[in-house]
Amino acid sequence: MSATAAGRLRIGELAELTGTTPRTIRYYEEIGLLPGGEREQGKHRSYSEDDVERVREIIRLRSLLGLSLDELSTLLEAQAARADLGRRFHQTDLEGERRVILEQALEHIQTQLALVRGRRNELEKLEQELLERRRTVRGALGDIDG
Amino acid sequence: MSATAAGRLRIGELAELTGTTPRTIRYYEEIGLLPGGEREQGKHRSYSEDDVERVREIIRLRSLLGLSLDELSTLLEAQAARADLGRRFHQTDLEGERRVILEQALEHIQTQLALVRGRRNELEKLEQELLERRRTVRGALGDIDG
DNA sequence: TTGCTCCTCACGTCACGTGAGGTGGC
DNA sequence: TTGCTCCTCACGTCACGTGAGGTGGC
């Protein structure tokens, strides 16, 4: 049996699973991006599977879309707030309010999709140029051989 | 008639054309990434169309592929060296040497293509997830309306 | 001549990297 | 008990941002 508490991860394990470093995890906690790993009966931080997902999300949005950590925390806070409200309204069934929340969520998703597509277009242009260069080089190699 | 020397750009113009700032241009010169804008008969830097392309290339590789400026200068130096050698061998017609250069160029292009495709795949995964979320939200909105 | 843009320090900032010295848990 | 990983300072670094004070060109 593992000696670690059931399903809990240490900071080094979380770092490895997300392809980053313990220092980065601590930094994200320091600036309030991560909800500070619980210190269970010791001084060591301990994390859950949800934390793995959150760190992955942070890294993905930061490196793929080039968002600053400041922009990211705004974005993630808004997402969390909506999820929270969404859950409450789901219970109380206030349909008018639920619609407002859902429409806000939709808008945020559209914004992110626009960002993703802009990046993808740039990447595709770069790929086309590289393919073009490759064709040229291959042609020159063919001339030597032919 | 323009008072500026024919076809020459000032640092602010170069910055605007490439979507960056004069400070960034000066920094790239400082670390040797840009060949230091010529100071024509004054103290002001002056740039050509080629410089516009070079800055665009730097920014693109840095922001899209996430390369450090250190990695970038290695990459760009290698590219310039190959282009230079390529031109010389084109004249002297030493076919054996030309082939070596072309094959190196091909390899570098393949490396960059692999990087580009890795990034594109990640972006496409992110896009799929966003589309999935949008479908969910739209479904919930439909449930309210329907 | 008036304004703008340019110039060079030089300190500030963001997102971490990297030891220094010490403590905790399998 | 031995090793590893963890902990907290705290200074370093990369890629610029941001004034401060001054000079140059339409």
PDB file of N, CA, C and O in Angstrom, chain B residues 54-123:
ATOM      1  N   ARG B  54      12.979  40.230 -40.985  1.00  0.00           N
ATOM      2  CA  ARG B  54      13.717  39.541 -39.921  1.00  0.00           C
ATOM      3  C   ARG B  54      13.006  39.674 -38.574  1.00  0.00           C
ATOM      4  O   ARG B  54      12.857  38.706 -37.845  1.00  0.00           O
ATOM      5  N   VAL B  55      12.559  40.887 -38.266  1.00  0.00           N
ATOM      6  CA  VAL B  55      11.853  41.092 -36.996  1.00  0.00           C
ATOM      7  C   VAL B  55      10.559  40.277 -36.970  1.00  0.00           C
ATOM      8  O   VAL B  55      10.234  39.649 -35.958  1.00  0.00           O
ATOM      9  N   ARG B  56       9.844  40.272 -38.095  1.00  0.00           N
ATOM     10  CA  ARG B  56       8.614  39.475 -38.162  1.00  0.00           C
ATOM     11  C   ARG B  56       8.909  38.008 -37.893  1.00  0.00           C
ATOM     12  O   ARG B  56       8.172  37.328 -37.173  1.00  0.00           O
ATOM     13  N   GLU B  57       9.975  37.518 -38.492  1.00  0.00           N
ATOM     14  CA  GLU B  57      10.373  36.117 -38.303  1.00  0.00           C
ATOM     15  C   GLU B  57      10.692  35.833 -36.833  1.00  0.00           C
ATOM     16  O   GLU B  57      10.238  34.833 -36.267  1.00  0.00           O
ATOM     17  N   ILE B  58      11.442  36.713 -36.210  1.00  0.00           N
ATOM     18  CA  ILE B  58      11.807  36.543 -34.798  1.00  0.00           C
ATOM     19  C   ILE B  58      10.558  36.458 -33.934  1.00  0.00           C
ATOM     20  O   ILE B  58      10.396  35.540 -33.129  1.00  0.00           O
ATOM     21  N   ILE B  59       9.673  37.430 -34.106  1.00  0.00           N
ATOM     22  CA  ILE B  59       8.474  37.491 -33.277  1.00  0.00           C
ATOM     23  C   ILE B  59       7.584  36.272 -33.499  1.00  0.00           C
ATOM     24  O   ILE B  59       7.026  35.716 -32.555  1.00  0.00           O
ATOM     25  N   ARG B  60       7.502  35.847 -34.752  1.00  0.00           N
ATOM     26  CA  ARG B  60       6.671  34.707 -35.070  1.00  0.00           C
ATOM     27  C   ARG B  60       7.184  33.432 -34.415  1.00  0.00           C
ATOM     28  O   ARG B  60       6.434  32.707 -33.766  1.00  0.00           O
ATOM     29  N   LEU B  61       8.458  33.178 -34.561  1.00  0.00           N
ATOM     30  CA  LEU B  61       9.026  31.956 -33.991  1.00  0.00           C
ATOM     31  C   LEU B  61       8.995  31.989 -32.466  1.00  0.00           C
ATOM     32  O   LEU B  61       8.819  30.976 -31.805  1.00  0.00           O
ATOM     33  N   ARG B  62       9.175  33.181 -31.906  1.00  0.00           N
ATOM     34  CA  ARG B  62       9.169  33.307 -30.461  1.00  0.00           C
ATOM     35  C   ARG B  62       7.767  33.094 -29.895  1.00  0.00           C
ATOM     36  O   ARG B  62       7.564  32.308 -28.978  1.00  0.00           O
ATOM     37  N   SER B  63       6.790  33.787 -30.469  1.00  0.00           N
ATOM     38  CA  SER B  63       5.451  33.720 -29.870  1.00  0.00           C
ATOM     39  C   SER B  63       4.687  32.455 -30.279  1.00  0.00           C
ATOM     40  O   SER B  63       3.976  31.879 -29.467  1.00  0.00           O
ATOM     41  N   LEU B  64       4.846  32.029 -31.531  1.00  0.00           N
ATOM     42  CA  LEU B  64       4.099  30.834 -31.959  1.00  0.00           C
ATOM     43  C   LEU B  64       4.736  29.541 -31.471  1.00  0.00           C
ATOM     44  O   LEU B  64       4.034  28.620 -31.061  1.00  0.00           O
ATOM     45  N   LEU B  65       6.052  29.457 -31.537  1.00  0.00           N
ATOM     46  CA  LEU B  65       6.695  28.209 -31.132  1.00  0.00           C
ATOM     47  C   LEU B  65       7.253  28.258 -29.717  1.00  0.00           C
ATOM     48  O   LEU B  65       7.732  27.258 -29.196  1.00  0.00           O
ATOM     49  N   GLY B  66       7.229  29.451 -29.101  1.00  0.00           N
ATOM     50  CA  GLY B  66       7.711  29.554 -27.732  1.00  0.00           C
ATOM     51  C   GLY B  66       9.204  29.367 -27.571  1.00  0.00           C
ATOM     52  O   GLY B  66       9.667  28.909 -26.529  1.00  0.00           O
ATOM     53  N   LEU B  67       9.975  29.716 -28.605  1.00  0.00           N
ATOM     54  CA  LEU B  67      11.434  29.603 -28.493  1.00  0.00           C
ATOM     55  C   LEU B  67      12.000  30.774 -27.697  1.00  0.00           C
ATOM     56  O   LEU B  67      11.468  31.878 -27.749  1.00  0.00           O
ATOM     57  N   SER B  68      13.090  30.514 -26.956  1.00  0.00           N
ATOM     58  CA  SER B  68      13.767  31.606 -26.264  1.00  0.00           C
ATOM     59  C   SER B  68      14.615  32.366 -27.278  1.00  0.00           C
ATOM     60  O   SER B  68      14.937  31.854 -28.344  1.00  0.00           O
ATOM     61  N   LEU B  69      14.967  33.593 -26.938  1.00  0.00           N
ATOM     62  CA  LEU B  69      15.766  34.395 -27.862  1.00  0.00           C
ATOM     63  C   LEU B  69      17.134  33.768 -28.078  1.00  0.00           C
ATOM     64  O   LEU B  69      17.761  33.951 -29.123  1.00  0.00           O
ATOM     65  N   ASP B  70      17.585  33.016 -27.104  1.00  0.00           N
ATOM     66  CA  ASP B  70      18.856  32.314 -27.227  1.00  0.00           C
ATOM     67  C   ASP B  70      18.754  31.206 -28.281  1.00  0.00           C
ATOM     68  O   ASP B  70      19.596  31.101 -29.170  1.00  0.00           O
ATOM     69  N   GLU B  71      17.710  30.403 -28.190  1.00  0.00           N
ATOM     70  CA  GLU B  71      17.486  29.358 -29.183  1.00  0.00           C
ATOM     71  C   GLU B  71      17.317  29.972 -30.566  1.00  0.00           C
ATOM     72  O   GLU B  71      17.819  29.455 -31.563  1.00  0.00           O
ATOM     73  N   LEU B  72      16.589  31.085 -30.605  1.00  0.00           N
ATOM     74  CA  LEU B  72      16.336  31.758 -31.866  1.00  0.00           C
ATOM     75  C   LEU B  72      17.604  32.241 -32.548  1.00  0.00           C
ATOM     76  O   LEU B  72      17.747  32.113 -33.760  1.00  0.00           O
ATOM     77  N   SER B  73      18.531  32.803 -31.766  1.00  0.00           N
ATOM     78  CA  SER B  73      19.734  33.322 -32.414  1.00  0.00           C
ATOM     79  C   SER B  73      20.571  32.175 -32.971  1.00  0.00           C
ATOM     80  O   SER B  73      21.158  32.299 -34.046  1.00  0.00           O
ATOM     81  N   THR B  74      20.600  31.040 -32.275  1.00  0.00           N
ATOM     82  CA  THR B  74      21.283  29.858 -32.803  1.00  0.00           C
ATOM     83  C   THR B  74      20.662  29.453 -34.132  1.00  0.00           C
ATOM     84  O   THR B  74      21.356  29.261 -35.133  1.00  0.00           O
ATOM     85  N   LEU B  75      19.351  29.348 -34.130  1.00  0.00           N
ATOM     86  CA  LEU B  75      18.617  28.930 -35.322  1.00  0.00           C
ATOM     87  C   LEU B  75      18.841  29.888 -36.495  1.00  0.00           C
ATOM     88  O   LEU B  75      19.113  29.456 -37.619  1.00  0.00           O
ATOM     89  N   LEU B  76      18.737  31.185 -36.222  1.00  0.00           N
ATOM     90  CA  LEU B  76      18.873  32.165 -37.301  1.00  0.00           C
ATOM     91  C   LEU B  76      20.306  32.239 -37.827  1.00  0.00           C
ATOM     92  O   LEU B  76      20.525  32.420 -39.026  1.00  0.00           O
ATOM     93  N   GLU B  77      21.266  32.068 -36.934  1.00  0.00           N
ATOM     94  CA  GLU B  77      22.667  32.052 -37.367  1.00  0.00           C
ATOM     95  C   GLU B  77      22.932  30.890 -38.311  1.00  0.00           C
ATOM     96  O   GLU B  77      23.589  31.043 -39.334  1.00  0.00           O
ATOM     97  N   ALA B  78      22.427  29.724 -37.934  1.00  0.00           N
ATOM     98  CA  ALA B  78      22.613  28.539 -38.770  1.00  0.00           C
ATOM     99  C   ALA B  78      21.984  28.763 -40.138  1.00  0.00           C
ATOM    100  O   ALA B  78      22.577  28.443 -41.172  1.00  0.00           O
ATOM    101  N   GLN B  79      20.796  29.359 -40.133  1.00  0.00           N
ATOM    102  CA  GLN B  79      20.107  29.631 -41.395  1.00  0.00           C
ATOM    103  C   GLN B  79      20.916  30.590 -42.270  1.00  0.00           C
ATOM    104  O   GLN B  79      21.079  30.368 -43.475  1.00  0.00           O
ATOM    105  N   ALA B  80      21.436  31.637 -41.651  1.00  0.00           N
ATOM    106  CA  ALA B  80      22.214  32.629 -42.394  1.00  0.00           C
ATOM    107  C   ALA B  80      23.498  32.007 -42.941  1.00  0.00           C
ATOM    108  O   ALA B  80      23.882  32.250 -44.087  1.00  0.00           O
ATOM    109  N   ALA B  81      24.130  31.197 -42.127  1.00  0.00           N
ATOM    110  CA  ALA B  81      25.376  30.541 -42.551  1.00  0.00           C
ATOM    111  C   ALA B  81      25.121  29.669 -43.775  1.00  0.00           C
ATOM    112  O   ALA B  81      25.892  29.674 -44.730  1.00  0.00           O
ATOM    113  N   ARG B  82      24.018  28.917 -43.731  1.00  0.00           N
ATOM    114  CA  ARG B  82      23.684  28.048 -44.859  1.00  0.00           C
ATOM    115  C   ARG B  82      23.388  28.865 -46.115  1.00  0.00           C
ATOM    116  O   ARG B  82      23.848  28.533 -47.212  1.00  0.00           O
ATOM    117  N   ALA B  83      22.632  29.946 -45.944  1.00  0.00           N
ATOM    118  CA  ALA B  83      22.295  30.783 -47.087  1.00  0.00           C
ATOM    119  C   ALA B  83      23.566  31.344 -47.713  1.00  0.00           C
ATOM    120  O   ALA B  83      23.727  31.375 -48.936  1.00  0.00           O
ATOM    121  N   ASP B  84      24.492  31.765 -46.858  1.00  0.00           N
ATOM    122  CA  ASP B  84      25.748  32.339 -47.302  1.00  0.00           C
ATOM    123  C   ASP B  84      26.571  31.311 -48.083  1.00  0.00           C
ATOM    124  O   ASP B  84      27.002  31.553 -49.211  1.00  0.00           O
ATOM    125  N   LEU B  85      26.763  30.162 -47.476  1.00  0.00           N
ATOM    126  CA  LEU B  85      27.503  29.083 -48.130  1.00  0.00           C
ATOM    127  C   LEU B  85      26.812  28.670 -49.421  1.00  0.00           C
ATOM    128  O   LEU B  85      27.465  28.452 -50.435  1.00  0.00           O
ATOM    129  N   GLY B  86      25.499  28.568 -49.368  1.00  0.00           N
ATOM    130  CA  GLY B  86      24.723  28.180 -50.538  1.00  0.00           C
ATOM    131  C   GLY B  86      25.006  29.091 -51.707  1.00  0.00           C
ATOM    132  O   GLY B  86      25.220  28.619 -52.824  1.00  0.00           O
ATOM    133  N   ARG B  87      25.045  30.395 -51.449  1.00  0.00           N
ATOM    134  CA  ARG B  87      25.317  31.348 -52.507  1.00  0.00           C
ATOM    135  C   ARG B  87      26.709  31.146 -53.107  1.00  0.00           C
ATOM    136  O   ARG B  87      26.888  31.122 -54.312  1.00  0.00           O
ATOM    137  N   ARG B  88      27.680  30.961 -52.235  1.00  0.00           N
ATOM    138  CA  ARG B  88      29.049  30.754 -52.725  1.00  0.00           C
ATOM    139  C   ARG B  88      29.167  29.500 -53.575  1.00  0.00           C
ATOM    140  O   ARG B  88      29.759  29.493 -54.632  1.00  0.00           O
ATOM    141  N   PHE B  89      28.590  28.405 -53.087  1.00  0.00           N
ATOM    142  CA  PHE B  89      28.705  27.142 -53.807  1.00  0.00           C
ATOM    143  C   PHE B  89      27.897  27.158 -55.095  1.00  0.00           C
ATOM    144  O   PHE B  89      28.195  26.432 -56.028  1.00  0.00           O
ATOM    145  N   HIS B  90      26.896  28.018 -55.122  1.00  0.00           N
ATOM    146  CA  HIS B  90      26.119  28.135 -56.339  1.00  0.00           C
ATOM    147  C   HIS B  90      27.026  28.645 -57.458  1.00  0.00           C
ATOM    148  O   HIS B  90      26.932  28.227 -58.612  1.00  0.00           O
ATOM    149  N   GLN B  91      27.918  29.539 -57.092  1.00  0.00           N
ATOM    150  CA  GLN B  91      28.838  30.096 -58.086  1.00  0.00           C
ATOM    151  C   GLN B  91      29.938  29.106 -58.449  1.00  0.00           C
ATOM    152  O   GLN B  91      30.238  28.880 -59.616  1.00  0.00           O
ATOM    153  N   THR B  92      30.549  28.517 -57.456  1.00  0.00           N
ATOM    154  CA  THR B  92      31.706  27.656 -57.733  1.00  0.00           C
ATOM    155  C   THR B  92      31.318  26.260 -58.194  1.00  0.00           C
ATOM    156  O   THR B  92      32.159  25.514 -58.658  1.00  0.00           O
ATOM    157  N   ASP B  93      30.006  25.939 -58.027  1.00  0.00           N
ATOM    158  CA  ASP B  93      29.535  24.654 -58.537  1.00  0.00           C
ATOM    159  C   ASP B  93      30.231  23.425 -57.976  1.00  0.00           C
ATOM    160  O   ASP B  93      30.564  22.501 -58.717  1.00  0.00           O
ATOM    161  N   LEU B  94      30.439  23.430 -56.660  1.00  0.00           N
ATOM    162  CA  LEU B  94      30.997  22.227 -56.059  1.00  0.00           C
ATOM    163  C   LEU B  94      29.825  21.374 -55.595  1.00  0.00           C
ATOM    164  O   LEU B  94      29.336  21.504 -54.481  1.00  0.00           O
ATOM    165  N   GLU B  95      29.373  20.493 -56.437  1.00  0.00           N
ATOM    166  CA  GLU B  95      28.107  19.810 -56.189  1.00  0.00           C
ATOM    167  C   GLU B  95      28.072  18.992 -54.905  1.00  0.00           C
ATOM    168  O   GLU B  95      27.066  18.956 -54.218  1.00  0.00           O
ATOM    169  N   GLY B  96      29.170  18.353 -54.580  1.00  0.00           N
ATOM    170  CA  GLY B  96      29.214  17.553 -53.351  1.00  0.00           C
ATOM    171  C   GLY B  96      28.928  18.413 -52.128  1.00  0.00           C
ATOM    172  O   GLY B  96      28.104  18.066 -51.289  1.00  0.00           O
ATOM    173  N   GLU B  97      29.551  19.573 -52.060  1.00  0.00           N
ATOM    174  CA  GLU B  97      29.365  20.475 -50.929  1.00  0.00           C
ATOM    175  C   GLU B  97      27.958  21.043 -50.923  1.00  0.00           C
ATOM    176  O   GLU B  97      27.336  21.184 -49.872  1.00  0.00           O
ATOM    177  N   ARG B  98      27.474  21.380 -52.083  1.00  0.00           N
ATOM    178  CA  ARG B  98      26.122  21.920 -52.166  1.00  0.00           C
ATOM    179  C   ARG B  98      25.109  20.951 -51.598  1.00  0.00           C
ATOM    180  O   ARG B  98      24.190  21.323 -50.877  1.00  0.00           O
ATOM    181  N   ARG B  99      25.288  19.684 -51.913  1.00  0.00           N
ATOM    182  CA  ARG B  99      24.346  18.693 -51.415  1.00  0.00           C
ATOM    183  C   ARG B  99      24.340  18.638 -49.888  1.00  0.00           C
ATOM    184  O   ARG B  99      23.289  18.584 -49.261  1.00  0.00           O
ATOM    185  N   VAL B 100      25.526  18.674 -49.288  1.00  0.00           N
ATOM    186  CA  VAL B 100      25.622  18.655 -47.825  1.00  0.00           C
ATOM    187  C   VAL B 100      24.830  19.816 -47.219  1.00  0.00           C
ATOM    188  O   VAL B 100      24.055  19.640 -46.284  1.00  0.00           O
ATOM    189  N   ILE B 101      25.020  20.990 -47.790  1.00  0.00           N
ATOM    190  CA  ILE B 101      24.321  22.174 -47.283  1.00  0.00           C
ATOM    191  C   ILE B 101      22.813  22.032 -47.430  1.00  0.00           C
ATOM    192  O   ILE B 101      22.051  22.308 -46.502  1.00  0.00           O
ATOM    193  N   LEU B 102      22.388  21.579 -48.581  1.00  0.00           N
ATOM    194  CA  LEU B 102      20.953  21.417 -48.824  1.00  0.00           C
ATOM    195  C   LEU B 102      20.351  20.384 -47.880  1.00  0.00           C
ATOM    196  O   LEU B 102      19.244  20.554 -47.378  1.00  0.00           O
ATOM    197  N   GLU B 103      21.118  19.330 -47.628  1.00  0.00           N
ATOM    198  CA  GLU B 103      20.586  18.307 -46.732  1.00  0.00           C
ATOM    199  C   GLU B 103      20.475  18.811 -45.294  1.00  0.00           C
ATOM    200  O   GLU B 103      19.547  18.464 -44.570  1.00  0.00           O
ATOM    201  N   GLN B 104      21.419  19.652 -44.901  1.00  0.00           N
ATOM    202  CA  GLN B 104      21.326  20.266 -43.575  1.00  0.00           C
ATOM    203  C   GLN B 104      20.113  21.181 -43.495  1.00  0.00           C
ATOM    204  O   GLN B 104      19.377  21.185 -42.505  1.00  0.00           O
ATOM    205  N   ALA B 105      19.915  21.954 -44.549  1.00  0.00           N
ATOM    206  CA  ALA B 105      18.766  22.853 -44.592  1.00  0.00           C
ATOM    207  C   ALA B 105      17.475  22.054 -44.458  1.00  0.00           C
ATOM    208  O   ALA B 105      16.575  22.405 -43.692  1.00  0.00           O
ATOM    209  N   LEU B 106      17.418  20.962 -45.185  1.00  0.00           N
ATOM    210  CA  LEU B 106      16.236  20.102 -45.153  1.00  0.00           C
ATOM    211  C   LEU B 106      15.959  19.602 -43.737  1.00  0.00           C
ATOM    212  O   LEU B 106      14.815  19.624 -43.274  1.00  0.00           O
ATOM    213  N   GLU B 107      17.018  19.214 -43.064  1.00  0.00           N
ATOM    214  CA  GLU B 107      16.868  18.697 -41.708  1.00  0.00           C
ATOM    215  C   GLU B 107      16.314  19.769 -40.769  1.00  0.00           C
ATOM    216  O   GLU B 107      15.428  19.505 -39.952  1.00  0.00           O
ATOM    217  N   HIS B 108      16.859  20.974 -40.898  1.00  0.00           N
ATOM    218  CA  HIS B 108      16.380  22.069 -40.048  1.00  0.00           C
ATOM    219  C   HIS B 108      14.917  22.382 -40.306  1.00  0.00           C
ATOM    220  O   HIS B 108      14.154  22.661 -39.396  1.00  0.00           O
ATOM    221  N   ILE B 109      14.534  22.321 -41.569  1.00  0.00           N
ATOM    222  CA  ILE B 109      13.140  22.583 -41.910  1.00  0.00           C
ATOM    223  C   ILE B 109      12.237  21.505 -41.299  1.00  0.00           C
ATOM    224  O   ILE B 109      11.176  21.816 -40.749  1.00  0.00           O
ATOM    225  N   GLN B 110      12.690  20.276 -41.348  1.00  0.00           N
ATOM    226  CA  GLN B 110      11.913  19.173 -40.759  1.00  0.00           C
ATOM    227  C   GLN B 110      11.724  19.382 -39.260  1.00  0.00           C
ATOM    228  O   GLN B 110      10.647  19.144 -38.714  1.00  0.00           O
ATOM    229  N   THR B 111      12.805  19.809 -38.594  1.00  0.00           N
ATOM    230  CA  THR B 111      12.720  20.061 -37.155  1.00  0.00           C
ATOM    231  C   THR B 111      11.654  21.115 -36.853  1.00  0.00           C
ATOM    232  O   THR B 111      10.816  20.936 -35.960  1.00  0.00           O
ATOM    233  N   GLN B 112      11.695  22.210 -37.620  1.00  0.00           N
ATOM    234  CA  GLN B 112      10.720  23.268 -37.393  1.00  0.00           C
ATOM    235  C   GLN B 112       9.304  22.798 -37.708  1.00  0.00           C
ATOM    236  O   GLN B 112       8.367  23.123 -36.981  1.00  0.00           O
ATOM    237  N   LEU B 113       9.170  22.018 -38.762  1.00  0.00           N
ATOM    238  CA  LEU B 113       7.850  21.488 -39.115  1.00  0.00           C
ATOM    239  C   LEU B 113       7.290  20.627 -37.982  1.00  0.00           C
ATOM    240  O   LEU B 113       6.094  20.694 -37.664  1.00  0.00           O
ATOM    241  N   ALA B 114       8.152  19.825 -37.379  1.00  0.00           N
ATOM    242  CA  ALA B 114       7.708  18.973 -36.268  1.00  0.00           C
ATOM    243  C   ALA B 114       7.208  19.839 -35.116  1.00  0.00           C
ATOM    244  O   ALA B 114       6.165  19.559 -34.512  1.00  0.00           O
ATOM    245  N   LEU B 115       7.930  20.911 -34.805  1.00  0.00           N
ATOM    246  CA  LEU B 115       7.522  21.832 -33.745  1.00  0.00           C
ATOM    247  C   LEU B 115       6.164  22.450 -34.058  1.00  0.00           C
ATOM    248  O   LEU B 115       5.269  22.499 -33.211  1.00  0.00           O
ATOM    249  N   VAL B 116       6.027  22.925 -35.297  1.00  0.00           N
ATOM    250  CA  VAL B 116       4.788  23.570 -35.721  1.00  0.00           C
ATOM    251  C   VAL B 116       3.617  22.610 -35.599  1.00  0.00           C
ATOM    252  O   VAL B 116       2.548  22.963 -35.100  1.00  0.00           O
ATOM    253  N   ARG B 117       3.833  21.364 -36.030  1.00  0.00           N
ATOM    254  CA  ARG B 117       2.732  20.399 -36.005  1.00  0.00           C
ATOM    255  C   ARG B 117       2.362  19.995 -34.594  1.00  0.00           C
ATOM    256  O   ARG B 117       1.185  19.784 -34.284  1.00  0.00           O
ATOM    257  N   GLY B 118       3.347  19.903 -33.719  1.00  0.00           N
ATOM    258  CA  GLY B 118       3.063  19.605 -32.315  1.00  0.00           C
ATOM    259  C   GLY B 118       2.156  20.672 -31.721  1.00  0.00           C
ATOM    260  O   GLY B 118       1.130  20.379 -31.107  1.00  0.00           O
ATOM    261  N   ARG B 119       2.527  21.923 -31.957  1.00  0.00           N
ATOM    262  CA  ARG B 119       1.727  23.043 -31.470  1.00  0.00           C
ATOM    263  C   ARG B 119       0.324  23.036 -32.077  1.00  0.00           C
ATOM    264  O   ARG B 119      -0.659  23.276 -31.386  1.00  0.00           O
ATOM    265  N   ARG B 120       0.261  22.773 -33.364  1.00  0.00           N
ATOM    266  CA  ARG B 120      -1.039  22.781 -34.030  1.00  0.00           C
ATOM    267  C   ARG B 120      -1.953  21.713 -33.458  1.00  0.00           C
ATOM    268  O   ARG B 120      -3.148  21.935 -33.262  1.00  0.00           O
ATOM    269  N   ASN B 121      -1.388  20.549 -33.180  1.00  0.00           N
ATOM    270  CA  ASN B 121      -2.187  19.488 -32.577  1.00  0.00           C
ATOM    271  C   ASN B 121      -2.737  19.901 -31.213  1.00  0.00           C
ATOM    272  O   ASN B 121      -3.902  19.653 -30.911  1.00  0.00           O
ATOM    273  N   GLU B 122      -1.893  20.518 -30.403  1.00  0.00           N
ATOM    274  CA  GLU B 122      -2.350  20.966 -29.093  1.00  0.00           C
ATOM    275  C   GLU B 122      -3.480  21.975 -29.240  1.00  0.00           C
ATOM    276  O   GLU B 122      -4.482  21.926 -28.527  1.00  0.00           O
ATOM    277  N   LEU B 123      -3.289  22.914 -30.182  1.00  0.00           N
ATOM    278  CA  LEU B 123      -4.312  23.926 -30.417  1.00  0.00           C
ATOM    279  C   LEU B 123      -5.619  23.299 -30.884  1.00  0.00           C
ATOM    280  O   LEU B 123      -6.699  23.712 -30.488  1.00  0.00           O
TER     281      LEU B 123
END
